[in-house]
Short mmCIF file of C-alpha atoms in Angstrom, two decimals:
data_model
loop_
_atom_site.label_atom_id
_atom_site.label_comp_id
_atom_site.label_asym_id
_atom_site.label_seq_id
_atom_site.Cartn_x
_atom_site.Cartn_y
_atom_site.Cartn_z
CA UNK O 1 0.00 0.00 0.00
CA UNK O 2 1.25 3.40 -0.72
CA UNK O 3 1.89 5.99 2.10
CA UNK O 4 -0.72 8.16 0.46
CA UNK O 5 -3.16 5.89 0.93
CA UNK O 6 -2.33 4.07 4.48
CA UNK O 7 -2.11 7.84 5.77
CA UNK O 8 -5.22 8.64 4.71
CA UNK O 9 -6.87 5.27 5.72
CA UNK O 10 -5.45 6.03 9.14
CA UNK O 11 -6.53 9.83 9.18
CA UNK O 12 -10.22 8.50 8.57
CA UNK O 13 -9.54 5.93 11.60
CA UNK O 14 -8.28 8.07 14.01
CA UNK O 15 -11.28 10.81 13.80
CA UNK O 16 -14.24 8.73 15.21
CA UNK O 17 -12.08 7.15 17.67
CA UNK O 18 -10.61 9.93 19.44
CA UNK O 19 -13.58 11.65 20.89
CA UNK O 20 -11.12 14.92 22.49
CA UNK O 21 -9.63 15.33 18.68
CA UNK O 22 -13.15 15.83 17.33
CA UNK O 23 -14.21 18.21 20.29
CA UNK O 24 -11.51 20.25 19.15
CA UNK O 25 -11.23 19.87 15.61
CA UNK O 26 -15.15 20.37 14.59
CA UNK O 27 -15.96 23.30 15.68
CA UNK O 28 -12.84 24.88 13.57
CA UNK O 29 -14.14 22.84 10.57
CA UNK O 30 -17.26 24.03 10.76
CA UNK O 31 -16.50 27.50 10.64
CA UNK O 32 -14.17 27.17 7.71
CA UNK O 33 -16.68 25.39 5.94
CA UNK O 34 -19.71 28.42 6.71
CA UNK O 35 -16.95 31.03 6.34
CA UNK O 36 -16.34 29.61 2.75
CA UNK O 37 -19.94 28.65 2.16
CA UNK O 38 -20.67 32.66 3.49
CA UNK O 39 -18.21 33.85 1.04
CA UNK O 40 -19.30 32.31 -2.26
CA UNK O 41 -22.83 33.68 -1.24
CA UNK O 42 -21.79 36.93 -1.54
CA UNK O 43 -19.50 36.50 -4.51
CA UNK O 44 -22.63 34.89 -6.21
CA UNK O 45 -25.01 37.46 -5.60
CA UNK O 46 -22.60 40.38 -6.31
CA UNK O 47 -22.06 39.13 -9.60
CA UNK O 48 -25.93 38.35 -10.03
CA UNK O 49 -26.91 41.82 -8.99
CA UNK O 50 -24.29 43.64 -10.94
CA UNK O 51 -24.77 41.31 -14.02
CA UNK O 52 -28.80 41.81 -13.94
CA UNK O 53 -28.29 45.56 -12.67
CA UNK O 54 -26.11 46.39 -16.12
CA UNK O 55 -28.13 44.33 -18.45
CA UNK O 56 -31.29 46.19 -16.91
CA UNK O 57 -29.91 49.53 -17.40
CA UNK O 58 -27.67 48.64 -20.90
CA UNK O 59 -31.20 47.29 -22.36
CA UNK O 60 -33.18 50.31 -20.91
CA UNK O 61 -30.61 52.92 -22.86
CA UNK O 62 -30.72 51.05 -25.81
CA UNK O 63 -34.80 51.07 -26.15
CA UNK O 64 -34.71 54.72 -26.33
CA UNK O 65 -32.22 54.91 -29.06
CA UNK O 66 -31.04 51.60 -30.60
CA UNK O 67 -27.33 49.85 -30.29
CA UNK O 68 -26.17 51.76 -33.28
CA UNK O 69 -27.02 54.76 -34.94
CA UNK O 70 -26.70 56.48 -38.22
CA UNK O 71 -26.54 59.88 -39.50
CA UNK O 72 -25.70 62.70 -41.51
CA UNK O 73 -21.60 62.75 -41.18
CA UNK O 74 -21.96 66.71 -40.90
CA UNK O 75 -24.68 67.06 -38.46
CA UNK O 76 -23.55 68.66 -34.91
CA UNK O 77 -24.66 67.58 -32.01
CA UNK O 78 -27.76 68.05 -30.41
CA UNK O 79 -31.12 66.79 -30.90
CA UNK O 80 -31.91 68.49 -34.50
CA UNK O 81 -30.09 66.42 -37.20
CA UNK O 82 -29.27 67.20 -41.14
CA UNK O 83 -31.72 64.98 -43.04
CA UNK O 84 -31.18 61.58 -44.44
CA UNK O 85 -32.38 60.28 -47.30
CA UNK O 86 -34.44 56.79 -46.56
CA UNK O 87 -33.44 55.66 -49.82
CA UNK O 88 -30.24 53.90 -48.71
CA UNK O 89 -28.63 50.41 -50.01
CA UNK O 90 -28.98 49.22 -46.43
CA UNK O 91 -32.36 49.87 -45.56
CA UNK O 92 -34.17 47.53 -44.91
CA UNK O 93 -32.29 44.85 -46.60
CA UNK O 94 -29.42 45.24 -43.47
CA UNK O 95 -31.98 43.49 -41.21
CA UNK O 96 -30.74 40.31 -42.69
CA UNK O 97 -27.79 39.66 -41.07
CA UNK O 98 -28.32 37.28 -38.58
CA UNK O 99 -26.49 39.33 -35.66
CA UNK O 100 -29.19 42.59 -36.58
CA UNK O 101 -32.81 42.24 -35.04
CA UNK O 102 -34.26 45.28 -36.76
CA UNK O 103 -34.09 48.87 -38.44
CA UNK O 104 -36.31 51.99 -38.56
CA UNK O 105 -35.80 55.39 -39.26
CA UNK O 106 -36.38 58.37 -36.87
CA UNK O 107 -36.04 62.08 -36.12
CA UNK O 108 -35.93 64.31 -33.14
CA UNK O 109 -37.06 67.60 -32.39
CA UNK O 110 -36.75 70.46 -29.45
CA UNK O 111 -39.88 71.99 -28.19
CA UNK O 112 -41.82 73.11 -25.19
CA UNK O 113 -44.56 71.59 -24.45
CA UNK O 114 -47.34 73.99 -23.27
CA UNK O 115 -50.67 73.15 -21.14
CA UNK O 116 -52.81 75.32 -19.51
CA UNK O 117 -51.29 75.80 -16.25
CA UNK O 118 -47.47 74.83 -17.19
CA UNK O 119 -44.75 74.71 -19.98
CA UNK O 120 -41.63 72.14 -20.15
CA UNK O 121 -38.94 71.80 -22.45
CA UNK O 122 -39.01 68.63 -24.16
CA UNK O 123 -37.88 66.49 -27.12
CA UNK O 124 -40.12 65.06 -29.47
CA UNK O 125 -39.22 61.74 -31.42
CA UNK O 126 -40.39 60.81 -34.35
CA UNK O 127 -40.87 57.38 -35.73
CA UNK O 128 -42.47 55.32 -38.56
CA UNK O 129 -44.96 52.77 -38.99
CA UNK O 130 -41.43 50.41 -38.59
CA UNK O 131 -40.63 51.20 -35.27
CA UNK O 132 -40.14 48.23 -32.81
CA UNK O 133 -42.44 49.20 -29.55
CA UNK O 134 -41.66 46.43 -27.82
CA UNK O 135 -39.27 48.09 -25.02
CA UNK O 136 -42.37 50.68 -24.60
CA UNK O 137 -44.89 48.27 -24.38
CA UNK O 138 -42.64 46.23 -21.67
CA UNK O 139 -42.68 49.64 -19.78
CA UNK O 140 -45.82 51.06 -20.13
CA UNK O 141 -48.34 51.93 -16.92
CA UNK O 142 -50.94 53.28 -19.11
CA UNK O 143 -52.91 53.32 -22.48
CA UNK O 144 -51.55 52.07 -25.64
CA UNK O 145 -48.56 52.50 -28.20
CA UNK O 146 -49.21 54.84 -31.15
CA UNK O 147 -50.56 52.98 -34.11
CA UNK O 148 -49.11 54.57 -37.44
CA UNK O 149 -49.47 54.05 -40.98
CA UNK O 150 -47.56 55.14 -44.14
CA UNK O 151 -50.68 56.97 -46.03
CA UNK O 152 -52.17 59.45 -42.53
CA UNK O 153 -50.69 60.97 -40.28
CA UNK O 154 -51.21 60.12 -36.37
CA UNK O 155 -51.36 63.23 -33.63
CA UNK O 156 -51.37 60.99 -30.85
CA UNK O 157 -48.21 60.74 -29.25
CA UNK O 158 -46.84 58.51 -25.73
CA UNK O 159 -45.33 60.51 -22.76
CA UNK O 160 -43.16 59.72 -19.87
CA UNK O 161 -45.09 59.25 -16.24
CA UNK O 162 -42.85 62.39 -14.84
CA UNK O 163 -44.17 64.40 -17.73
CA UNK O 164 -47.87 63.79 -16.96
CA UNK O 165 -47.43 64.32 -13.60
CA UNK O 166 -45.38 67.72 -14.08
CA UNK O 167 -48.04 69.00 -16.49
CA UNK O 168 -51.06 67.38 -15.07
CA UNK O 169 -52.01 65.01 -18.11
CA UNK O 170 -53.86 61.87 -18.59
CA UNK O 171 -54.70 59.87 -21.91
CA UNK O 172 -56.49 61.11 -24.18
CA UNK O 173 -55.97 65.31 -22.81
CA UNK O 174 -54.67 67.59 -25.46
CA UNK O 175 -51.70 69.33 -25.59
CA UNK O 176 -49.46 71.53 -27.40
CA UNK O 177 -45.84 71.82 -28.34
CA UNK O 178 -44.20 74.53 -29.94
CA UNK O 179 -41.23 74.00 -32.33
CA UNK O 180 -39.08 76.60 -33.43
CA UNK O 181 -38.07 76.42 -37.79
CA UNK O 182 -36.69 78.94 -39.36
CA UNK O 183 -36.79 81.84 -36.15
CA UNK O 184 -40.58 80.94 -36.47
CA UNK O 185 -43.13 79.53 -33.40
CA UNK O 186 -44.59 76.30 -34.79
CA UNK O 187 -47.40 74.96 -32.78
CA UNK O 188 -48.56 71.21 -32.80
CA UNK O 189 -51.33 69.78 -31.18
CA UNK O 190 -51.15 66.49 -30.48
CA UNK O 191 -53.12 63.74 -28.20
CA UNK O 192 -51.64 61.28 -25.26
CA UNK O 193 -52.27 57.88 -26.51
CA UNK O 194 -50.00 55.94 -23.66
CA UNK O 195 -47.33 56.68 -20.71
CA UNK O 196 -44.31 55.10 -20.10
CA UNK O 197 -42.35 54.76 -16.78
CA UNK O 198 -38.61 53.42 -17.34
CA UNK O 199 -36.98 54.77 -14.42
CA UNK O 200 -34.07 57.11 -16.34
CA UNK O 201 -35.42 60.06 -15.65
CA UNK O 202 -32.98 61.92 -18.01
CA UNK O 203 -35.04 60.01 -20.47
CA UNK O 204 -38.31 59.86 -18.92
CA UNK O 205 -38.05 63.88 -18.04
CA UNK O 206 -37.77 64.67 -21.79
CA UNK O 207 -38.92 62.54 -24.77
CA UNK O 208 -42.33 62.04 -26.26
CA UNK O 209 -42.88 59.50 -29.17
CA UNK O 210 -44.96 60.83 -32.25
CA UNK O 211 -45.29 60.04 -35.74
CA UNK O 212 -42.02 61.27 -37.67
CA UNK O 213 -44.35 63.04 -40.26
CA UNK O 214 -44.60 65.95 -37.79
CA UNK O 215 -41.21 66.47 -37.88
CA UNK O 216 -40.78 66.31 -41.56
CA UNK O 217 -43.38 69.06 -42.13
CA UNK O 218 -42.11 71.17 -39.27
CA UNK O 219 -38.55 70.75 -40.86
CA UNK O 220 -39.87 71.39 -44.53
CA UNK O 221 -38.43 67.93 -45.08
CA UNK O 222 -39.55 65.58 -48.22
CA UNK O 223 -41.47 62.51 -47.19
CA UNK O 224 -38.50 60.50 -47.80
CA UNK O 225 -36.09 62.46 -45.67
CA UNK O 226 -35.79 61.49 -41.96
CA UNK O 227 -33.30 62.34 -38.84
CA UNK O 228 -31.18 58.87 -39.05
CA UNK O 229 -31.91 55.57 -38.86
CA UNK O 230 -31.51 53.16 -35.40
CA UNK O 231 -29.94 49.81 -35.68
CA UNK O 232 -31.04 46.98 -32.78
CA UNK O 233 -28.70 44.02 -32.74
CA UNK O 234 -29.73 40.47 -31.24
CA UNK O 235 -26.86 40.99 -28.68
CA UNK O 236 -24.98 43.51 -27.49
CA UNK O 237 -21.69 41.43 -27.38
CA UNK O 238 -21.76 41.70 -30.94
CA UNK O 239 -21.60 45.98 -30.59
CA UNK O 240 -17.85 47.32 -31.87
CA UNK O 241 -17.69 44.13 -34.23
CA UNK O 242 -20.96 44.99 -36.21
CA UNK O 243 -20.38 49.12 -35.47
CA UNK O 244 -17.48 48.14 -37.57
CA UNK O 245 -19.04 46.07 -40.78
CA UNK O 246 -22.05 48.90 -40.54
CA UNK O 247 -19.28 51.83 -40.81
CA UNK O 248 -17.62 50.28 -43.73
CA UNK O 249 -20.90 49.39 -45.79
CA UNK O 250 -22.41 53.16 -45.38
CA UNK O 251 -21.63 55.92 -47.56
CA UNK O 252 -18.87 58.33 -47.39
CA UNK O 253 -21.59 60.65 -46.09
CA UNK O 254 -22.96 59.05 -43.28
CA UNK O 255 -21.11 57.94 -39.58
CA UNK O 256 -22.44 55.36 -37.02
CA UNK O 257 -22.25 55.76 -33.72
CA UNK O 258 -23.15 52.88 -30.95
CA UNK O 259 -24.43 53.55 -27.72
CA UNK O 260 -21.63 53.61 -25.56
CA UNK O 261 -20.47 56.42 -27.22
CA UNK O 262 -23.81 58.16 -27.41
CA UNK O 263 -24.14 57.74 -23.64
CA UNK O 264 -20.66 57.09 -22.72
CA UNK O 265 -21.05 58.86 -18.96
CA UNK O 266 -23.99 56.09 -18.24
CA UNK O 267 -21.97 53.09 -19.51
CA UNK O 268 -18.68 54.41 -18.12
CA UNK O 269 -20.78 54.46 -14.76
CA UNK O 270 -21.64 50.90 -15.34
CA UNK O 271 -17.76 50.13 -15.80
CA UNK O 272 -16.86 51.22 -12.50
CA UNK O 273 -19.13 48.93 -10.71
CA UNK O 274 -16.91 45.85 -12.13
CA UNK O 275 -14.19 47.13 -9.72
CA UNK O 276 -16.45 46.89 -6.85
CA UNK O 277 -17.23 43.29 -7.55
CA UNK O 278 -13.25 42.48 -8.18
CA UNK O 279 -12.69 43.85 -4.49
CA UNK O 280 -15.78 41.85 -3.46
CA UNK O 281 -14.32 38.65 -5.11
CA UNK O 282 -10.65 39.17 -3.65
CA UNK O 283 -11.62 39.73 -0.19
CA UNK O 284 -13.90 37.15 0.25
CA UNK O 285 -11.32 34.84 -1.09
CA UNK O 286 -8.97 36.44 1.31
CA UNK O 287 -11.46 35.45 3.97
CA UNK O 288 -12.11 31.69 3.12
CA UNK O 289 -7.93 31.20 2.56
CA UNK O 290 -7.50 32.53 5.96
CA UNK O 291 -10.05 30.33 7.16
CA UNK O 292 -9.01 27.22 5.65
CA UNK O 293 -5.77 27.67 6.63
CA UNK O 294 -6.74 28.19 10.42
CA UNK O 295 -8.33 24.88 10.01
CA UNK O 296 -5.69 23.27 8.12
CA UNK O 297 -2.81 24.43 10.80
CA UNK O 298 -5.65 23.02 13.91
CA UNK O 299 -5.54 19.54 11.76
CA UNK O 300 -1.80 19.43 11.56
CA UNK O 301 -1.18 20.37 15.74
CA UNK O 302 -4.22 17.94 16.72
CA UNK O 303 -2.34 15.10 14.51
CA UNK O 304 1.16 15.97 15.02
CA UNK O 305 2.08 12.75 16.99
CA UNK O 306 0.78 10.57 13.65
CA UNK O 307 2.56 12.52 11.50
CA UNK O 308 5.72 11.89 13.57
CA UNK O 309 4.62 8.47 13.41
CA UNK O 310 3.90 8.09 9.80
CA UNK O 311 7.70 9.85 9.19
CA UNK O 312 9.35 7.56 11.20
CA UNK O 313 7.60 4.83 9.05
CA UNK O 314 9.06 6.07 5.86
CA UNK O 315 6.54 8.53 4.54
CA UNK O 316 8.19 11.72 3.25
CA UNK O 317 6.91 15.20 4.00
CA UNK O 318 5.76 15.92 0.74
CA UNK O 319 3.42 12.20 1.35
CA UNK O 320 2.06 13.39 4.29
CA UNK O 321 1.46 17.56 3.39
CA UNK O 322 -0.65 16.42 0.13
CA UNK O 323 -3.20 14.07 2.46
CA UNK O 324 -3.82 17.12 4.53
CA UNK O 325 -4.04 19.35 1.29
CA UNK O 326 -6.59 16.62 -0.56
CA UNK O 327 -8.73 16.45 3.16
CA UNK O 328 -8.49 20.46 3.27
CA UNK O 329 -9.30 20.73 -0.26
CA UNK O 330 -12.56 18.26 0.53
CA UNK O 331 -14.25 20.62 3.25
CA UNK O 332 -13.34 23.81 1.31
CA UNK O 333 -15.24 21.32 -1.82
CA UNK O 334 -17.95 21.13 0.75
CA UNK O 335 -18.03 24.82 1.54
CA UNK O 336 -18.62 25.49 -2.39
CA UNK O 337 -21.42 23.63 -2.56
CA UNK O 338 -23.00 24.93 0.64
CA UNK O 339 -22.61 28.34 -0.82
CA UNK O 340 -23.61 27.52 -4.28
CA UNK O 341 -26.86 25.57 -3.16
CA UNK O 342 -27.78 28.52 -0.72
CA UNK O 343 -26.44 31.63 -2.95
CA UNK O 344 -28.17 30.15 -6.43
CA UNK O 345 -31.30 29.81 -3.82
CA UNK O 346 -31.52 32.90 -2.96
CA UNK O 347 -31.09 34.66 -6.36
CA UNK O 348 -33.38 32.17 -7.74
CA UNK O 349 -35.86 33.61 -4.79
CA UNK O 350 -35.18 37.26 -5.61
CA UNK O 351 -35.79 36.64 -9.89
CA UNK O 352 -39.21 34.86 -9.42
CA UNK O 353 -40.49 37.46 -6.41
CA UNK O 354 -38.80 40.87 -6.49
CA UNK O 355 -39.10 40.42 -2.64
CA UNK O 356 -36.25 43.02 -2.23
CA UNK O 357 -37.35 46.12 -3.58
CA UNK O 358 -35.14 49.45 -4.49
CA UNK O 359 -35.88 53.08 -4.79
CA UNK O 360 -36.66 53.80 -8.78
CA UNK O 361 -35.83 57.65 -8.65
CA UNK O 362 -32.51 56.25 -6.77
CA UNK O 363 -31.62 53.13 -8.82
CA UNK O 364 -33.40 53.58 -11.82
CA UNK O 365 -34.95 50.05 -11.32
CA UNK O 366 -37.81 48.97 -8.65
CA UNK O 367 -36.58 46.17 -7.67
CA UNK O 368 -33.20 44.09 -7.13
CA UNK O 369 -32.47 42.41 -10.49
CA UNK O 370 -30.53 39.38 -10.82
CA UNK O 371 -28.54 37.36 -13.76
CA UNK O 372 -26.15 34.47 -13.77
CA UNK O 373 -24.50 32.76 -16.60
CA UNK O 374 -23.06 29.24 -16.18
CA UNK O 375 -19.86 30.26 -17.03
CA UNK O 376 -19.52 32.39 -14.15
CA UNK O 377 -20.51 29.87 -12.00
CA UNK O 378 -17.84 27.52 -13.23
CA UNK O 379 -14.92 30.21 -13.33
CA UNK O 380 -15.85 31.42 -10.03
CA UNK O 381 -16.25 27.92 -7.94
CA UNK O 382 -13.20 27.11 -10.17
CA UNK O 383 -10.53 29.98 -9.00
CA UNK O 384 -12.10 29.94 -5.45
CA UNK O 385 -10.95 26.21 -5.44
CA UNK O 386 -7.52 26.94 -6.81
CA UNK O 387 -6.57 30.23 -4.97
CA UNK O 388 -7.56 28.19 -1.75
CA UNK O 389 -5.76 25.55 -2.12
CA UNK O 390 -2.54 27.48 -3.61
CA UNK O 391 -3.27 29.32 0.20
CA UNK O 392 -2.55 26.30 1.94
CA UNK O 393 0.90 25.06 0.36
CA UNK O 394 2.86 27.22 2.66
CA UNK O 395 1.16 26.57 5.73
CA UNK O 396 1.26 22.63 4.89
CA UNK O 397 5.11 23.48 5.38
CA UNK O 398 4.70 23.37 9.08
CA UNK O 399 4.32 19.71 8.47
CA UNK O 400 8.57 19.19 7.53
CA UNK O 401 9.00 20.69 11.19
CA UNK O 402 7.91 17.82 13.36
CA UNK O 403 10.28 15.99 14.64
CA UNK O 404 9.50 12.44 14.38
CA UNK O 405 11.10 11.99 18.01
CA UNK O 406 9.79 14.79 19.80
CA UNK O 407 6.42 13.90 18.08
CA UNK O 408 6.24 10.21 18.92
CA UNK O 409 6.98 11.52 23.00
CA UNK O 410 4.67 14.05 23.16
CA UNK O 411 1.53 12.45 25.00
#
């Protein structure tokens, strides 16, 4: 039999027999095994919350403006763009590439909206009988979505919650916007069809969605000319590599611009928060190293007359320090799963119920959201394993310092 595995078959044999080892040695077990079960719970859920927190807000950006967009090379920046001419070689026929969900063509416009009692600046969108509602219809409280056609045009038009409540509106109230063209007042009446409530108030406190032939005849446009057009891609992994194919299939005339540089203050926000999960992740594998190897050095005192046994039998250090690693590297295996079973519990808890709530005005989302991938999972479980053990090689050292003689005496 090999030393490896008499050692071990002797570790097993001593435990249940010697009734003052386990009196010492469990209660240090156990409390490496919950500090490392503790720790992967909170490594799990800050990666769930911050996953699910920047998808939530990432997909919430995008709805109100598409992944990519493209314009007039010239135009400056601000919300009234050069026209476009619809007629392009990649409209609609772009929408066939697998990694593009859809395309539609829009145009924005300044204005301040005027009721009786108050007046707000705001920005009117304009969109087609194309446009994609389905982030609107996810997030709206009240009413409908604007139906539009290609042959009439629609005056009904959907407004943010904040706006209804600043200027005292409800659906179906009138109200009317005045647009400036040409140093000249241009009124607009127009209906409220539906509101919306997304939570970005920098959104929420400014845009209306109408029918883009308002714009056009405000702008003295030609019924083919619009603002840009607004690309949606099936992921938004696939961002600066189709930003890239889309730039070099457009005219000379015409730029594309993706979100994150559209919004780059929001998404750089969303950056930052990766750092607070990193320190997260490190300390809490700090934690559960320290506390695996305060169990490890217990094992190694409590057994120190075997292993001065076992050495004067033959068995080399190096024998002897990898049983205690593989028996170390067990309970920190059972502390994983603990945490897994208990931190993928919870999560899945908090995705079906919402039970933990958040301020909206605060957060920009009512409620703690939560994503995992499996990958994750597996790298995370899989470096918490590795930097753990790698923790304990040093203090499995302490085993080459007992002396087989001084062990073998010590009673």
């Amino acid at each position: 039999m090999k030393f490896e595995r008499f050692i071990a078959h002797k570790l097993r044999q001593t435990q249940p027999l010697d009734s003052e080892q386990k009196r010492r040695t469990n209660p240090i077990i156990r409390i490496a095994i919950g500090g490392i079960a503790l720790g992967v719970v909170i490594m799990i859920l800050a990666i769930a919350i911050l996953t699910g927190f920047q998808k939530e807000i990432k997909s919430k950006v995008v709805g109100f403006g598409g992944h990519i967009d493209i314009t007039k090379f010239q135009s400056a920046d601000g919300y009234d763009l050069d026209p476009v001419s619809k007629e392009q070689d990649f409209y609609p026929t772009i929408d066939s590439l697998q990694e593009i969900a859809n395309i539609s063509v829009y145009a924005n416009k300044a204005g301040i909206l005027k009721t009786k009692d108050e007046i707000l600046g705001v920005v009117l969108k304009g969109v087609d009988q194309n446009y994609h509602w389905d982030f609107f219809e996810k997030n709206l409280v009240e009413g409908q979505i604007i139906h539009l056609s290609d042959s009439s045009k629609n005056d009904s038009v959907l407004i943010s919650e904040s706006i209804a409540n600043k200027m005292r509106l409800s659906i179906d109230d009138k109200l009317i916007i005045y647009f400036i063209q040409n140093q000249k007042a241009r009124p607009r009446r127009f209906y409220v069809a539906g509101i919306y409530k997304t939570g970005l108030e920098d959104f929420d406190n400014l845009l209306l969605l109408g029918d883009i032939k308002h714009i056009q005849k405000i702008n003295d446009w030609e019924p083919n000319q619009v603002g840009g057009f607004e690309i949606n891609l099936g992921s938004f992994e696939d961002l600066e590599r189709m930003d890239q194919i889309i730039y070099e299939n457009i005219p000379f005339q015409l730029k594309s611009t993706t979100i994150k540089q559209r919004h780059s203050d929001i998404f750089g926000w969303l950056e930052l928060q990766d750092v607070n999960v990193i320190i997260i992740i490190v300390l809490m594998i700090l934690v559960c190293g320290i506390n695996m190897t305060s169990a490890l050095l217990i094992m190694i005192l409590d057994r120190s007359q075997m292993i001065g046994i076992f050495k004067a039998l033959g068995a080399s250090n190096w024998n002897i320090r990898k049983i205690f690693l593989l028996h170390a590297s067990y309970l920190i295996g059972v502390g994983l799963l603990w945490g897994n079973l208990i931190g993928l519990g919870l999560a899945f808890i908090q995705l079906k119920t919402g039970f933990i709530t958040l301020d909206q005005e605060t957060y920009y989302i009512d409620r703690v959201p939560i994503h995992l991938e499996p990958m994750s999972l597996i790298v995370l479980n899989a470096c918490t394993m590795l930097l753990c053990v790698a923790m304990l090689i040093i203090p499995s050292y302490f085993i080459t310092k007992i002396s087989p003689v001084k062990a073998i005496k010590f009673d």
